[in-house]
Each structure stands twice: as structure tokens, then as C-alpha cells.
Amino acid sequence: MKIVNHRLVKDDGTPYPFRDTPNRGLKGNKNAPVKHRWLVMHYTAGGSASESIDWLANPEAGASAHIVIGKDGRITQMVPFNIRSWHAGESEWKGVKFLNGHSIGIELDGFGFLGNAGPGKWKFKGQSIPDSEVVVATHKFGKPKGGWPRYPQKQLDVALELAALLVKTYGLEDVIGHDDISPGRKQDPGPAFDMAGFRAAAMAGGAAPVVTPTPPPADGTAPATARFRVKTTLNVRSGPGASNPTVAGSPLAAGTFVRAGREQDGWRQVTTEGGVSGWASAQFLEPAPAALFTVSTSLNIRGGPSAGDAPVPGSPLPAGTIVEGLQDQGDWKRVAVQGAANGRSGIVGWVAARFLQPSVIPVSGIGQPAET
């Protein structure tokens, strides 16, 4: 897919379906532009994609989105990407209020919170939902606790591809949830959506694999698919226990980065960036630090990976600024400034990689005996 004149088209140039909505822009100016800073993820809380699209095209809805993605991965655009859609409502992020004017909105077709009916009793407006399609979890803000529909893999894959394209095309600063910008008022996209993993993959250009997430447990005590670093030479096994055989690619070297999901009896299900997958003893994993760098000199941070791209607000970065590496492209690196620079926070853009010095964080516990 690609974007042409703020409309989404397929690689062969065929436009994706477009359903116009009056719920856009500002009063008196339906073409009021949007400032491209963030991408906000939602769920529709509707019975189907077509039902939600019809509603968002209705003036009585008073709401819309730039994109609706069905459970089958089908995309419908409703507002061009350069025009405000009414997806955020009352909201605030990083000191900015009413994010309709500062963000792009994607709606994922989904039922939303299902309440506390329990196994075998999950329903949405009378429609029964199999237990296999429901996750029982607590929202990250502590409530509600109950059933949340799983997002189909096809829907997640399409959403990630589009999110990465939007981030790259418009230089978006971050990918966030509706619940992040309207805490207490909104719950979407909810705990069945791996917001942290999705954000990381989208900001990295879609390079990281996206899987149907294993959500947090119902008590909300542990994140899904967190990133860890191996503390010592470590065997990866076919199951959660030392009696299980090792898998191809085992053992992992100290310092290897892994994505860890489900935990069972002191073991974590892990996948390396090289594709080695299995179970590892959790005691030999530690939370991975971000890929941090220090700016070695006053440095322009730009909207794209070339000296011809305009500097972004907050540029130039003072020497000594700490940044997190997000994406590499040739001799350039896309970075997020940690904290504030020049009085601005949330700065994201491209810098010449030769002016960055690694901020080294040593692996702890090197030299411990390997798990056997």
C-alpha cells in the first residue's frame, strides 16, 4: 500500500474503498487540516465493520475516523489524511488538548468490552462469542476486568502495515491508544491489543513481527510480549522445563535480545529477532534497556533521512542529549529524544548517525552458570 494525495491506494494504484463522512474538519470548514503528530488506535464497539462505517458516515454520530479496518483486514478510508477526523473527542496528550487536530485515527472493527458473563456466556447484542475468541483481562488502568474480544491476526497485520506507512509518510511522533489520551473516559483498544508491541513495530517501520498478543493476566500484573535481554549463555527449550529438548539455534549468547510472552512455572516463552523460538528460564532474563545514544555535538533533527529534509521543532539538539534509536536508514537514524530539548518534549525525527555515541548499559550477571 501507499499514500497518494493523502488517500490510501494499493501498490498497483487502485484506491482503497472510500466512504465520505460529514463528520470532519471544523464547523464552517469541513476541510480544516490536521497537524500530523500522533496516530491513535481505537476499536469500533460495533457489530461489524459495515455497521460502524454506516454509523460514522451518519451526521448524528458526531464521530468519524480516517480509517476503519475490518476483522478480515479490509480497509475503508473515510477522511483524507490531511484533514481532521472526529475520532479523539475530549482528549489530551503531552499538554495538547483535543487531539482531532493533531492526530490520525484508525478504528479496528471489534465488539469492545464484553462484561463479566464468563466462559460459555460471552455475547454482544445477543450474538454468542466463543471462549476461544475472548481474553479475560483487566484494563491497564485497573478497571474494568472481564472479557475482551481477540483481534484477528489478519486485522493486526494490516493495521501494522498501515501504521508503519503513516508514521513514515507523516513523520508521526508516536502511536497511542484512545484510552491513553482519554483515560477514564475511553477503554479502547483495550488489553487484548498489544499496544507496546504494536507501537514499537510501527515506529520501527513495521520490521518487527506482530503476533496475536498474549494479553496481561486478569490481575494486570505483567505485560505481554515484553522485550528482555539474556544475562548469560542460555538454552532455549521446546517446553517450559529443563527436561524438554533444546531447539535449533540454542543456546543463546549473553546479551541476546528476545520478546517474551507467556510465563509458566518460572519459564518464559521467548522469540529472538533471528527467529529462534521456545522456552527459557525466566531467572536468566532481564528487562532490556532501550537502544540509547548520546548526541556528540549540536545536531539538527529532521523530518526525514536526508540533509534536504527540514528540521523539526526542537532542532538542533544540544550536545549531550540522550535519544532512543527507533529505525535505521542508510547513514541516518530515526530517534526519539528522552525528556525535553530546547523546552520541547516528545521530539522525534532523523539525525545523522555518525554524530551519535552509544550510551552503554552493561549486561548484568555475565559469568553466571548457564541454565542446563
Short mmCIF file of C-alpha atoms in Angstrom, two decimals:
data_model
loop_
_atom_site.label_atom_id
_atom_site.label_comp_id
_atom_site.label_asym_id
_atom_site.label_seq_id
_atom_site.Cartn_x
_atom_site.Cartn_y
_atom_site.Cartn_z
CA MET A 1 0.00 0.00 0.00
CA LYS A 2 1.00 3.64 -0.43
CA ILE A 3 -0.38 7.13 0.08
CA VAL A 4 -1.10 9.42 -2.88
CA ASN A 5 -2.53 12.89 -2.24
CA HIS A 6 -3.48 11.80 1.30
CA ARG A 7 -5.53 8.88 0.01
CA LEU A 8 -4.61 5.25 0.55
CA VAL A 9 -4.02 3.22 -2.61
CA LYS A 10 -2.83 -0.28 -3.36
CA ASP A 11 0.58 -0.95 -4.86
CA ASP A 12 -0.97 -1.16 -8.34
CA GLY A 13 -2.51 2.30 -7.89
CA THR A 14 -6.06 1.10 -7.20
CA PRO A 15 -7.64 3.24 -4.45
CA TYR A 16 -8.89 1.54 -1.33
CA PRO A 17 -12.65 1.97 -0.78
CA PHE A 18 -13.55 5.48 0.38
CA ARG A 19 -16.74 6.35 2.25
CA ASP A 20 -17.14 10.08 2.77
CA THR A 21 -18.42 11.43 6.08
CA PRO A 22 -19.70 14.86 7.06
CA ASN A 23 -18.05 14.39 10.47
CA ARG A 24 -14.73 16.02 9.62
CA GLY A 25 -12.84 19.30 9.72
CA LEU A 26 -14.28 22.16 11.75
CA LYS A 27 -17.62 23.92 11.87
CA GLY A 28 -17.73 26.07 8.75
CA ASN A 29 -14.68 24.36 7.21
CA LYS A 30 -15.01 20.66 6.50
CA ASN A 31 -11.50 20.63 5.04
CA ALA A 32 -9.74 22.01 8.12
CA PRO A 33 -6.25 20.47 8.16
CA VAL A 34 -4.76 18.19 10.78
CA LYS A 35 -1.30 18.60 12.27
CA HIS A 36 0.43 15.27 11.96
CA ARG A 37 1.85 14.39 15.37
CA TRP A 38 0.32 11.12 16.55
CA LEU A 39 -1.53 8.00 15.43
CA VAL A 40 -4.40 6.96 17.72
CA MET A 41 -5.72 3.39 17.75
CA HIS A 42 -9.39 2.65 18.54
CA TYR A 43 -11.92 -0.14 18.44
CA THR A 44 -15.38 0.49 16.98
CA ALA A 45 -17.51 -1.24 19.65
CA GLY A 46 -19.84 -2.20 16.81
CA GLY A 47 -21.29 -5.40 15.41
CA SER A 48 -19.42 -5.28 12.08
CA ALA A 49 -17.18 -3.04 10.02
CA SER A 50 -20.00 -2.12 7.64
CA GLU A 51 -22.30 -1.23 10.54
CA SER A 52 -19.64 1.00 12.07
CA ILE A 53 -18.81 2.66 8.74
CA ASP A 54 -22.50 3.44 8.18
CA TRP A 55 -22.72 4.99 11.65
CA LEU A 56 -19.56 7.07 11.24
CA ALA A 57 -20.95 8.40 7.95
CA ASN A 58 -24.15 9.49 9.71
CA PRO A 59 -24.25 13.17 10.81
CA GLU A 60 -25.98 12.07 14.02
CA ALA A 61 -22.88 10.11 15.05
CA GLY A 62 -20.77 13.22 15.53
CA ALA A 63 -17.74 10.97 15.13
CA SER A 64 -15.55 9.53 12.41
CA ALA A 65 -12.06 8.16 11.74
CA HIS A 66 -9.59 8.34 8.92
CA ILE A 67 -9.60 4.55 8.53
CA VAL A 68 -11.76 1.57 9.53
CA ILE A 69 -10.16 -1.90 9.33
CA GLY A 70 -12.45 -4.92 9.36
CA LYS A 71 -11.73 -8.18 11.14
CA ASP A 72 -10.89 -9.64 7.72
CA GLY A 73 -8.32 -6.90 7.12
CA ARG A 74 -10.39 -4.92 4.64
CA ILE A 75 -9.67 -1.19 4.74
CA THR A 76 -12.13 1.65 4.23
CA GLN A 77 -10.94 5.24 4.29
CA MET A 78 -13.40 7.90 5.45
CA VAL A 79 -11.34 11.09 5.72
CA PRO A 80 -8.21 12.12 3.77
CA PHE A 81 -5.11 12.01 5.94
CA ASN A 82 -4.54 15.76 5.70
CA ILE A 83 -7.99 16.64 7.13
CA ARG A 84 -9.25 16.37 10.70
CA SER A 85 -11.45 13.44 11.54
CA TRP A 86 -13.58 13.38 14.69
CA HIS A 87 -12.05 10.36 16.36
CA ALA A 88 -10.42 11.64 19.55
CA GLY A 89 -13.05 13.83 21.19
CA GLU A 90 -12.18 15.26 24.57
CA SER A 91 -8.56 14.24 24.94
CA GLU A 92 -5.10 15.35 25.99
CA TRP A 93 -1.56 14.15 25.33
CA LYS A 94 1.75 15.79 26.22
CA GLY A 95 0.00 19.04 27.06
CA VAL A 96 -2.01 19.14 23.82
CA LYS A 97 -5.80 19.06 24.15
CA PHE A 98 -8.47 17.89 21.69
CA LEU A 99 -6.33 15.66 19.51
CA ASN A 100 -8.63 15.66 16.50
CA GLY A 101 -6.44 18.46 15.20
CA HIS A 102 -3.15 16.71 15.93
CA SER A 103 -3.60 13.05 15.05
CA ILE A 104 -4.70 10.38 12.60
CA GLY A 105 -7.28 7.87 13.83
CA ILE A 106 -7.62 4.18 12.96
CA GLU A 107 -10.71 2.24 14.05
CA LEU A 108 -10.40 -1.54 14.36
CA ASP A 109 -13.67 -3.39 13.92
CA GLY A 110 -14.38 -5.01 17.27
CA PHE A 111 -17.09 -5.53 19.87
CA GLY A 112 -15.26 -3.86 22.75
CA PHE A 113 -15.61 -4.80 26.41
CA LEU A 114 -17.95 -7.78 26.90
CA GLY A 115 -18.59 -7.50 30.61
CA ASN A 116 -18.29 -10.35 33.11
CA ALA A 117 -20.64 -13.01 31.74
CA GLY A 118 -17.98 -15.73 31.94
CA PRO A 119 -16.97 -18.76 29.85
CA GLY A 120 -19.67 -20.05 27.55
CA LYS A 121 -21.77 -16.93 28.09
CA TRP A 122 -19.94 -14.20 26.15
CA LYS A 123 -22.31 -12.21 23.94
CA PHE A 124 -22.50 -8.97 22.02
CA LYS A 125 -26.06 -7.73 21.41
CA GLY A 126 -27.35 -11.30 21.55
CA GLN A 127 -24.59 -12.72 19.37
CA SER A 128 -22.71 -15.56 21.10
CA ILE A 129 -18.91 -15.33 21.07
CA PRO A 130 -16.76 -18.47 21.50
CA ASP A 131 -14.47 -18.58 24.53
CA SER A 132 -11.51 -19.03 22.16
CA GLU A 133 -12.14 -15.54 20.81
CA VAL A 134 -12.25 -13.87 24.23
CA VAL A 135 -9.47 -12.75 26.55
CA VAL A 136 -10.24 -12.32 30.24
CA ALA A 137 -8.10 -9.41 31.46
CA THR A 138 -8.03 -6.20 33.43
CA HIS A 139 -7.60 -2.90 31.64
CA LYS A 140 -4.18 -1.32 32.22
CA PHE A 141 -5.79 1.46 34.25
CA GLY A 142 -7.12 -1.07 36.77
CA LYS A 143 -10.66 -1.48 35.51
CA PRO A 144 -12.78 -2.84 34.01
CA LYS A 145 -11.97 -6.50 34.41
CA GLY A 146 -13.74 -9.03 32.24
CA GLY A 147 -13.94 -10.28 28.66
CA TRP A 148 -12.31 -8.60 25.66
CA PRO A 149 -12.53 -9.95 22.09
CA ARG A 150 -9.28 -11.02 20.47
CA TYR A 151 -8.10 -9.12 17.38
CA PRO A 152 -7.78 -11.44 14.35
CA GLN A 153 -4.23 -11.83 13.03
CA LYS A 154 -5.15 -10.54 9.56
CA GLN A 155 -6.54 -7.36 11.08
CA LEU A 156 -3.39 -6.85 13.17
CA ASP A 157 -1.09 -7.41 10.20
CA VAL A 158 -2.93 -4.90 8.01
CA ALA A 159 -3.11 -2.38 10.85
CA LEU A 160 0.64 -2.61 11.41
CA GLU A 161 1.46 -2.20 7.73
CA LEU A 162 -0.71 0.91 7.56
CA ALA A 163 0.55 2.31 10.86
CA ALA A 164 4.18 2.00 9.75
CA LEU A 165 3.32 3.70 6.45
CA LEU A 166 1.60 6.59 8.23
CA VAL A 167 4.50 7.03 10.66
CA LYS A 168 6.98 7.15 7.79
CA THR A 169 4.89 9.34 5.47
CA TYR A 170 3.89 11.96 8.01
CA GLY A 171 6.77 11.75 10.47
CA LEU A 172 4.46 10.86 13.34
CA GLU A 173 5.91 11.15 16.83
CA ASP A 174 4.19 8.18 18.42
CA VAL A 175 1.42 5.57 18.25
CA ILE A 176 -1.01 5.65 21.19
CA GLY A 177 -4.39 4.34 22.27
CA HIS A 178 -7.66 6.19 22.71
CA ASP A 179 -7.51 5.18 26.37
CA ASP A 180 -4.10 6.89 26.68
CA ILE A 181 -5.46 10.26 25.60
CA SER A 182 -8.85 9.94 27.32
CA PRO A 183 -8.16 7.93 30.49
CA GLY A 184 -11.27 7.07 32.44
CA ARG A 185 -13.50 8.05 29.53
CA LYS A 186 -12.33 5.51 26.96
CA GLN A 187 -11.13 1.91 27.11
CA ASP A 188 -10.05 1.21 23.54
CA PRO A 189 -8.14 -0.53 22.13
CA GLY A 190 -8.10 -2.48 25.42
CA PRO A 191 -5.88 -5.21 26.90
CA ALA A 192 -6.39 -7.67 24.02
CA PHE A 193 -4.35 -5.28 21.88
CA ASP A 194 -0.58 -5.35 22.48
CA MET A 195 -0.15 -1.58 22.42
CA ALA A 196 3.52 -1.63 23.41
CA GLY A 197 4.49 -4.23 20.83
CA PHE A 198 2.39 -2.63 18.10
CA ARG A 199 3.85 0.81 18.81
CA ALA A 200 7.42 -0.49 18.76
CA ALA A 201 6.90 -2.30 15.45
CA ALA A 202 5.12 0.65 13.81
CA MET A 203 7.77 3.13 14.91
CA ALA A 204 10.46 0.78 13.59
CA GLY A 205 8.90 0.71 10.15
CA GLY A 206 6.90 -2.47 10.61
CA ALA A 207 10.08 -4.57 10.83
CA ALA A 208 9.15 -6.43 14.00
CA PRO A 209 6.75 -9.37 13.69
CA VAL A 210 3.25 -8.83 15.03
CA VAL A 211 1.52 -11.81 16.56
CA THR A 212 -1.88 -12.17 18.11
CA PRO A 213 -0.93 -10.90 21.55
CA THR A 214 -0.98 -12.83 24.78
CA PRO A 215 -2.58 -10.14 26.96
CA PRO A 216 -1.81 -9.41 30.59
CA PRO A 217 -3.29 -11.76 33.16
CA ALA A 218 -6.60 -10.74 34.65
CA ASP A 219 -4.90 -9.07 37.60
CA GLY A 220 -2.93 -6.84 35.24
CA THR A 221 0.42 -7.69 36.83
CA ALA A 222 2.56 -8.46 33.77
CA PRO A 223 2.83 -7.02 30.26
CA ALA A 224 2.55 -9.18 27.15
CA THR A 225 5.44 -9.66 24.69
CA ALA A 226 7.87 -7.57 26.73
CA ARG A 227 11.46 -7.14 25.50
CA PHE A 228 14.23 -8.82 27.53
CA ARG A 229 17.95 -9.37 27.32
CA VAL A 230 19.68 -12.71 28.05
CA LYS A 231 22.02 -12.39 31.05
CA THR A 232 24.17 -15.46 30.32
CA THR A 233 24.55 -18.28 27.82
CA LEU A 234 21.06 -19.72 27.83
CA ASN A 235 19.35 -22.81 26.45
CA VAL A 236 16.01 -22.40 24.68
CA ARG A 237 13.79 -25.44 25.04
CA SER A 238 10.70 -26.83 23.36
CA GLY A 239 8.65 -26.57 26.54
CA PRO A 240 8.61 -24.96 30.00
CA GLY A 241 11.05 -27.20 31.88
CA ALA A 242 14.69 -28.32 31.87
CA SER A 243 13.64 -31.84 30.82
CA ASN A 244 12.46 -30.58 27.42
CA PRO A 245 14.93 -30.80 24.49
CA THR A 246 16.68 -27.69 23.24
CA VAL A 247 15.53 -26.11 19.98
CA ALA A 248 17.59 -25.27 16.90
CA GLY A 249 19.61 -22.12 17.50
CA SER A 250 20.14 -22.88 21.20
CA PRO A 251 21.98 -21.82 23.31
CA LEU A 252 21.58 -18.05 23.08
CA ALA A 253 24.61 -15.88 23.74
CA ALA A 254 24.66 -13.44 26.64
CA GLY A 255 23.25 -10.11 25.54
CA THR A 256 20.77 -11.58 23.02
CA PHE A 257 17.50 -9.63 22.85
CA VAL A 258 14.23 -11.58 22.97
CA ARG A 259 10.50 -10.92 23.03
CA ALA A 260 8.98 -12.77 25.98
CA GLY A 261 5.30 -13.64 26.18
CA ARG A 262 3.54 -16.28 28.26
CA GLU A 263 5.04 -17.29 31.61
CA GLN A 264 4.64 -20.71 33.20
CA ASP A 265 6.32 -22.13 36.32
CA GLY A 266 9.29 -19.77 36.15
CA TRP A 267 9.77 -20.13 32.38
CA ARG A 268 9.02 -17.59 29.62
CA GLN A 269 8.04 -18.22 26.03
CA VAL A 270 10.61 -16.28 24.00
CA THR A 271 11.40 -15.37 20.39
CA THR A 272 14.66 -13.84 19.21
CA GLU A 273 14.98 -11.26 16.47
CA GLY A 274 16.60 -14.04 14.43
CA GLY A 275 13.55 -16.29 14.73
CA VAL A 276 14.67 -18.75 17.44
CA SER A 277 11.55 -19.57 19.43
CA GLY A 278 10.90 -21.66 22.54
CA TRP A 279 11.01 -21.53 26.33
CA ALA A 280 13.76 -20.11 28.57
CA SER A 281 14.26 -19.93 32.32
CA ALA A 282 12.97 -16.51 33.39
CA GLN A 283 15.70 -16.08 36.04
CA PHE A 284 18.25 -15.56 33.27
CA LEU A 285 16.28 -12.78 31.55
CA GLU A 286 16.38 -9.10 32.43
CA PRO A 287 14.28 -6.20 31.09
CA ALA A 288 16.02 -4.85 28.01
CA PRO A 289 17.21 -1.25 28.10
CA ALA A 290 16.31 0.98 25.20
CA ALA A 291 18.89 1.49 22.42
CA LEU A 292 20.14 4.78 23.84
CA PHE A 293 22.62 7.17 22.29
CA THR A 294 24.24 10.46 23.29
CA VAL A 295 24.40 13.34 20.80
CA SER A 296 28.09 14.26 20.41
CA THR A 297 27.59 17.77 19.03
CA SER A 298 24.84 20.29 18.34
CA LEU A 299 22.75 18.31 15.86
CA ASN A 300 19.80 19.03 13.59
CA ILE A 301 16.94 16.57 13.89
CA ARG A 302 15.00 16.40 10.64
CA GLY A 303 11.67 15.25 9.30
CA GLY A 304 13.28 12.67 7.01
CA PRO A 305 16.52 10.73 6.47
CA SER A 306 18.48 13.34 4.50
CA ALA A 307 20.07 16.75 4.93
CA GLY A 308 17.49 18.07 2.49
CA ASP A 309 14.63 17.40 4.90
CA ALA A 310 13.54 20.30 7.08
CA PRO A 311 14.45 20.34 10.78
CA VAL A 312 11.60 19.50 13.15
CA PRO A 313 10.54 21.78 16.04
CA GLY A 314 13.07 21.49 18.86
CA SER A 315 16.05 21.28 16.50
CA PRO A 316 19.02 21.47 16.87
CA LEU A 317 19.62 19.07 19.73
CA PRO A 318 22.27 20.20 22.20
CA ALA A 319 25.39 18.07 22.65
CA GLY A 320 24.80 15.53 25.41
CA THR A 321 21.11 14.97 24.58
CA ILE A 322 20.04 11.35 25.14
CA VAL A 323 17.98 9.77 22.35
CA GLU A 324 16.45 6.35 21.74
CA GLY A 325 17.15 4.72 18.39
CA LEU A 326 13.98 3.69 16.56
CA GLN A 327 14.93 2.96 12.95
CA ASP A 328 17.98 2.95 10.64
CA GLN A 329 18.05 4.05 7.03
CA GLY A 330 21.45 4.34 5.38
CA ASP A 331 23.61 6.77 7.35
CA TRP A 332 20.62 8.15 9.21
CA LYS A 333 18.83 7.04 12.36
CA ARG A 334 15.28 7.84 13.45
CA VAL A 335 15.34 8.78 17.13
CA ALA A 336 13.10 9.84 20.00
CA VAL A 337 14.51 12.41 22.41
CA GLN A 338 14.45 11.26 26.02
CA GLY A 339 12.97 14.03 28.15
CA ALA A 340 12.98 17.55 26.77
CA ALA A 341 15.28 19.52 24.49
CA ASN A 342 15.07 23.24 23.88
CA GLY A 343 11.96 23.38 26.01
CA ARG A 344 10.08 20.76 23.96
CA SER A 345 9.22 17.16 24.81
CA GLY A 346 8.17 14.29 22.52
CA ILE A 347 10.67 15.21 19.78
CA VAL A 348 11.02 12.50 17.13
CA GLY A 349 12.91 12.74 13.86
CA TRP A 350 16.01 11.76 11.87
CA VAL A 351 19.66 12.52 12.65
CA ALA A 352 22.98 11.69 11.02
CA ALA A 353 24.09 8.53 12.84
CA ARG A 354 27.78 9.48 12.83
CA PHE A 355 27.06 12.14 15.47
CA LEU A 356 25.66 9.61 17.97
CA GLN A 357 27.68 7.82 20.64
CA PRO A 358 26.26 4.62 22.18
CA SER A 359 25.14 5.01 25.78
CA VAL A 360 26.50 1.70 27.02
CA ILE A 361 24.49 -0.22 29.63
CA PRO A 362 26.39 -3.39 30.57
CA VAL A 363 24.79 -6.80 30.70
CA SER A 364 24.32 -7.73 34.35
CA GLY A 365 25.34 -11.09 35.72
CA ILE A 366 27.75 -12.11 32.95
CA GLY A 367 29.62 -15.20 34.08
CA GLN A 368 26.72 -16.87 35.86
CA PRO A 369 26.41 -20.58 35.09
CA ALA A 370 24.18 -21.34 32.14
CA GLU A 371 20.79 -22.94 32.63
CA THR A 372 21.11 -26.58 31.68
#
